[in-house]
Amino acid sequence: MEFYPKAVYDAVNLVHDEYGWTGPIYITENGTVDADGADPFDDQERIRYVRGFLEWTARAIDEGADVRGYYLWSLLDNYEWSAGFSKRFGIVHIDPDTLERKPKASFEWYRDVIAHRRLDV
């Protein structure tokens, strides 16, 4: 899967440099879909994705950006309008038939990142 985590850094700087925004910034709905054919519970691509975006967000903060929040998308697998339950975005797997919830590897990793307030967990 290809992604560009520096985009969050570029966007934060753009709203400041080009538009003169000096207020607080909140990063919302940042996440990715499970890779096709991958183990739904060992979602290492999602961990790599989120880690990259958090690293660039931290860099923006270190350089003075007033980023006050980061909201991961999504806590739970959900029904996507055009894909139904076939595409999974959550860090918690939901069985659409039984509604059983089971944390993915990304859940455990993100929990530790939040608890320790650092990425090297």
PDB file of C-alpha atoms in Angstrom:
ATOM      1  CA  MET A   1       0.000   0.000   0.000  1.00  0.00           C
ATOM      2  CA  GLU A   2       1.350   3.406  -0.917  1.00  0.00           C
ATOM      3  CA  PHE A   3       0.742   6.439   1.253  1.00  0.00           C
ATOM      4  CA  TYR A   4       2.293   9.842   1.927  1.00  0.00           C
ATOM      5  CA  PRO A   5       2.443  10.614   5.660  1.00  0.00           C
ATOM      6  CA  LYS A   6       4.296  13.903   5.132  1.00  0.00           C
ATOM      7  CA  ALA A   7       0.987  15.208   3.761  1.00  0.00           C
ATOM      8  CA  VAL A   8      -0.190  15.971   7.296  1.00  0.00           C
ATOM      9  CA  TYR A   9       2.930  18.079   7.911  1.00  0.00           C
ATOM     10  CA  ASP A  10       2.486  19.840   4.573  1.00  0.00           C
ATOM     11  CA  ALA A  11      -1.200  20.552   5.313  1.00  0.00           C
ATOM     12  CA  VAL A  12      -0.493  21.956   8.776  1.00  0.00           C
ATOM     13  CA  ASN A  13       2.159  24.266   7.338  1.00  0.00           C
ATOM     14  CA  LEU A  14      -0.067  25.241   4.409  1.00  0.00           C
ATOM     15  CA  VAL A  15      -2.894  26.530   6.600  1.00  0.00           C
ATOM     16  CA  HIS A  16      -0.371  28.582   8.566  1.00  0.00           C
ATOM     17  CA  ASP A  17       1.897  29.817   5.765  1.00  0.00           C
ATOM     18  CA  GLU A  18      -0.635  30.328   2.966  1.00  0.00           C
ATOM     19  CA  TYR A  19      -3.769  31.222   4.917  1.00  0.00           C
ATOM     20  CA  GLY A  20      -2.288  32.811   8.021  1.00  0.00           C
ATOM     21  CA  TRP A  21      -4.080  30.497  10.444  1.00  0.00           C
ATOM     22  CA  THR A  22      -2.599  30.810  13.934  1.00  0.00           C
ATOM     23  CA  GLY A  23      -5.260  28.989  15.915  1.00  0.00           C
ATOM     24  CA  PRO A  24      -5.342  25.407  17.101  1.00  0.00           C
ATOM     25  CA  ILE A  25      -5.367  22.548  14.596  1.00  0.00           C
ATOM     26  CA  TYR A  26      -7.033  19.164  15.001  1.00  0.00           C
ATOM     27  CA  ILE A  27      -6.189  16.254  12.698  1.00  0.00           C
ATOM     28  CA  THR A  28      -9.432  14.335  12.159  1.00  0.00           C
ATOM     29  CA  GLU A  29     -10.410  11.093  10.442  1.00  0.00           C
ATOM     30  CA  ASN A  30      -6.899   9.931   9.654  1.00  0.00           C
ATOM     31  CA  GLY A  31      -6.616   6.216   9.038  1.00  0.00           C
ATOM     32  CA  THR A  32      -6.535   3.543   6.375  1.00  0.00           C
ATOM     33  CA  VAL A  33      -8.364   0.478   5.157  1.00  0.00           C
ATOM     34  CA  ASP A  34      -7.136  -3.066   5.850  1.00  0.00           C
ATOM     35  CA  ALA A  35      -4.927  -4.323   3.026  1.00  0.00           C
ATOM     36  CA  ASP A  36      -6.784  -6.718   0.714  1.00  0.00           C
ATOM     37  CA  GLY A  37      -6.078 -10.328   1.608  1.00  0.00           C
ATOM     38  CA  ALA A  38      -4.165  -9.447   4.780  1.00  0.00           C
ATOM     39  CA  ASP A  39      -4.778 -11.023   8.170  1.00  0.00           C
ATOM     40  CA  PRO A  40      -7.503  -8.770   9.597  1.00  0.00           C
ATOM     41  CA  PHE A  41      -6.077  -9.009  13.113  1.00  0.00           C
ATOM     42  CA  ASP A  42      -2.380  -8.496  12.330  1.00  0.00           C
ATOM     43  CA  ASP A  43      -2.759  -5.142  10.564  1.00  0.00           C
ATOM     44  CA  GLN A  44       0.881  -4.080  10.395  1.00  0.00           C
ATOM     45  CA  GLU A  45       0.219  -1.832   7.383  1.00  0.00           C
ATOM     46  CA  ARG A  46      -2.194   0.245   9.473  1.00  0.00           C
ATOM     47  CA  ILE A  47       0.392   0.543  12.250  1.00  0.00           C
ATOM     48  CA  ARG A  48       3.004   1.669   9.716  1.00  0.00           C
ATOM     49  CA  TYR A  49       0.521   4.150   8.234  1.00  0.00           C
ATOM     50  CA  VAL A  50      -0.547   5.701  11.548  1.00  0.00           C
ATOM     51  CA  ARG A  51       3.023   5.774  12.878  1.00  0.00           C
ATOM     52  CA  GLY A  52       4.124   7.736   9.801  1.00  0.00           C
ATOM     53  CA  PHE A  53       1.361  10.305  10.164  1.00  0.00           C
ATOM     54  CA  LEU A  54       2.009  10.677  13.896  1.00  0.00           C
ATOM     55  CA  GLU A  55       5.746  11.141  13.280  1.00  0.00           C
ATOM     56  CA  TRP A  56       5.081  13.973  10.834  1.00  0.00           C
ATOM     57  CA  THR A  57       2.456  15.493  13.136  1.00  0.00           C
ATOM     58  CA  ALA A  58       5.012  15.458  15.962  1.00  0.00           C
ATOM     59  CA  ARG A  59       7.542  17.168  13.703  1.00  0.00           C
ATOM     60  CA  ALA A  60       5.048  19.933  12.915  1.00  0.00           C
ATOM     61  CA  ILE A  61       4.411  20.389  16.651  1.00  0.00           C
ATOM     62  CA  ASP A  62       8.153  20.465  17.362  1.00  0.00           C
ATOM     63  CA  GLU A  63       8.462  23.255  14.786  1.00  0.00           C
ATOM     64  CA  GLY A  64       5.751  25.321  16.468  1.00  0.00           C
ATOM     65  CA  ALA A  65       2.430  24.180  15.003  1.00  0.00           C
ATOM     66  CA  ASP A  66      -0.440  24.346  17.488  1.00  0.00           C
ATOM     67  CA  VAL A  67      -1.765  20.834  16.840  1.00  0.00           C
ATOM     68  CA  ARG A  68      -3.981  19.960  19.800  1.00  0.00           C
ATOM     69  CA  GLY A  69      -5.574  16.730  18.715  1.00  0.00           C
ATOM     70  CA  TYR A  70      -5.287  13.697  16.462  1.00  0.00           C
ATOM     71  CA  TYR A  71      -8.346  11.554  15.845  1.00  0.00           C
ATOM     72  CA  LEU A  72      -7.715   8.139  14.351  1.00  0.00           C
ATOM     73  CA  TRP A  73     -10.283   6.759  11.899  1.00  0.00           C
ATOM     74  CA  SER A  74     -11.747   4.493  12.974  1.00  0.00           C
ATOM     75  CA  LEU A  75     -12.147   2.773  16.313  1.00  0.00           C
ATOM     76  CA  LEU A  76     -14.586   0.208  14.933  1.00  0.00           C
ATOM     77  CA  ASP A  77     -15.023  -1.458  11.570  1.00  0.00           C
ATOM     78  CA  ASN A  78     -18.078   0.178  10.090  1.00  0.00           C
ATOM     79  CA  TYR A  79     -20.470   0.055   7.173  1.00  0.00           C
ATOM     80  CA  GLU A  80     -19.019   2.033   4.275  1.00  0.00           C
ATOM     81  CA  TRP A  81     -21.608   3.448   1.890  1.00  0.00           C
ATOM     82  CA  SER A  82     -20.202   2.019  -1.338  1.00  0.00           C
ATOM     83  CA  ALA A  83     -18.396  -1.034   0.068  1.00  0.00           C
ATOM     84  CA  GLY A  84     -20.635  -2.275   2.862  1.00  0.00           C
ATOM     85  CA  PHE A  85     -18.621  -4.290   5.385  1.00  0.00           C
ATOM     86  CA  SER A  86     -16.106  -5.470   2.751  1.00  0.00           C
ATOM     87  CA  LYS A  87     -13.626  -2.667   3.574  1.00  0.00           C
ATOM     88  CA  ARG A  88     -12.448  -2.437   7.158  1.00  0.00           C
ATOM     89  CA  PHE A  89     -11.128   0.772   8.659  1.00  0.00           C
ATOM     90  CA  GLY A  90     -11.317   0.051  12.393  1.00  0.00           C
ATOM     91  CA  ILE A  91      -8.687  -0.896  14.914  1.00  0.00           C
ATOM     92  CA  VAL A  92     -11.362  -3.153  16.408  1.00  0.00           C
ATOM     93  CA  HIS A  93     -12.741  -5.888  14.132  1.00  0.00           C
ATOM     94  CA  ILE A  94     -16.513  -6.339  14.132  1.00  0.00           C
ATOM     95  CA  ASP A  95     -18.097  -9.518  12.852  1.00  0.00           C
ATOM     96  CA  PRO A  96     -21.124  -8.173  10.927  1.00  0.00           C
ATOM     97  CA  ASP A  97     -23.154 -11.321  11.658  1.00  0.00           C
ATOM     98  CA  THR A  98     -22.595 -11.632  15.411  1.00  0.00           C
ATOM     99  CA  LEU A  99     -21.394  -8.074  16.171  1.00  0.00           C
ATOM    100  CA  GLU A 100     -18.553  -9.641  18.172  1.00  0.00           C
ATOM    101  CA  ARG A 101     -15.702  -7.180  18.653  1.00  0.00           C
ATOM    102  CA  LYS A 102     -12.053  -8.186  18.675  1.00  0.00           C
ATOM    103  CA  PRO A 103      -9.096  -5.771  18.952  1.00  0.00           C
ATOM    104  CA  LYS A 104      -6.572  -5.805  16.114  1.00  0.00           C
ATOM    105  CA  ALA A 105      -2.795  -5.444  16.503  1.00  0.00           C
ATOM    106  CA  SER A 106      -3.188  -1.738  15.702  1.00  0.00           C
ATOM    107  CA  PHE A 107      -5.515  -1.359  18.700  1.00  0.00           C
ATOM    108  CA  GLU A 108      -2.885  -2.767  21.051  1.00  0.00           C
ATOM    109  CA  TRP A 109      -0.163  -0.607  19.473  1.00  0.00           C
ATOM    110  CA  TYR A 110      -2.233   2.609  19.522  1.00  0.00           C
ATOM    111  CA  ARG A 111      -3.307   1.974  23.118  1.00  0.00           C
ATOM    112  CA  ASP A 112       0.371   1.780  24.093  1.00  0.00           C
ATOM    113  CA  VAL A 113       1.242   4.916  22.100  1.00  0.00           C
ATOM    114  CA  ILE A 114      -1.460   6.839  23.940  1.00  0.00           C
ATOM    115  CA  ALA A 115      -0.588   5.393  27.361  1.00  0.00           C
ATOM    116  CA  HIS A 116       3.134   6.150  27.029  1.00  0.00           C
ATOM    117  CA  ARG A 117       2.775   9.293  24.866  1.00  0.00           C
ATOM    118  CA  ARG A 118       5.490   8.111  22.502  1.00  0.00           C
ATOM    119  CA  LEU A 119       5.789   6.170  19.237  1.00  0.00           C
ATOM    120  CA  ASP A 120       8.587   3.774  20.146  1.00  0.00           C
ATOM    121  CA  VAL A 121       6.402   1.252  21.961  1.00  0.00           C
TER     122      VAL A 121
END
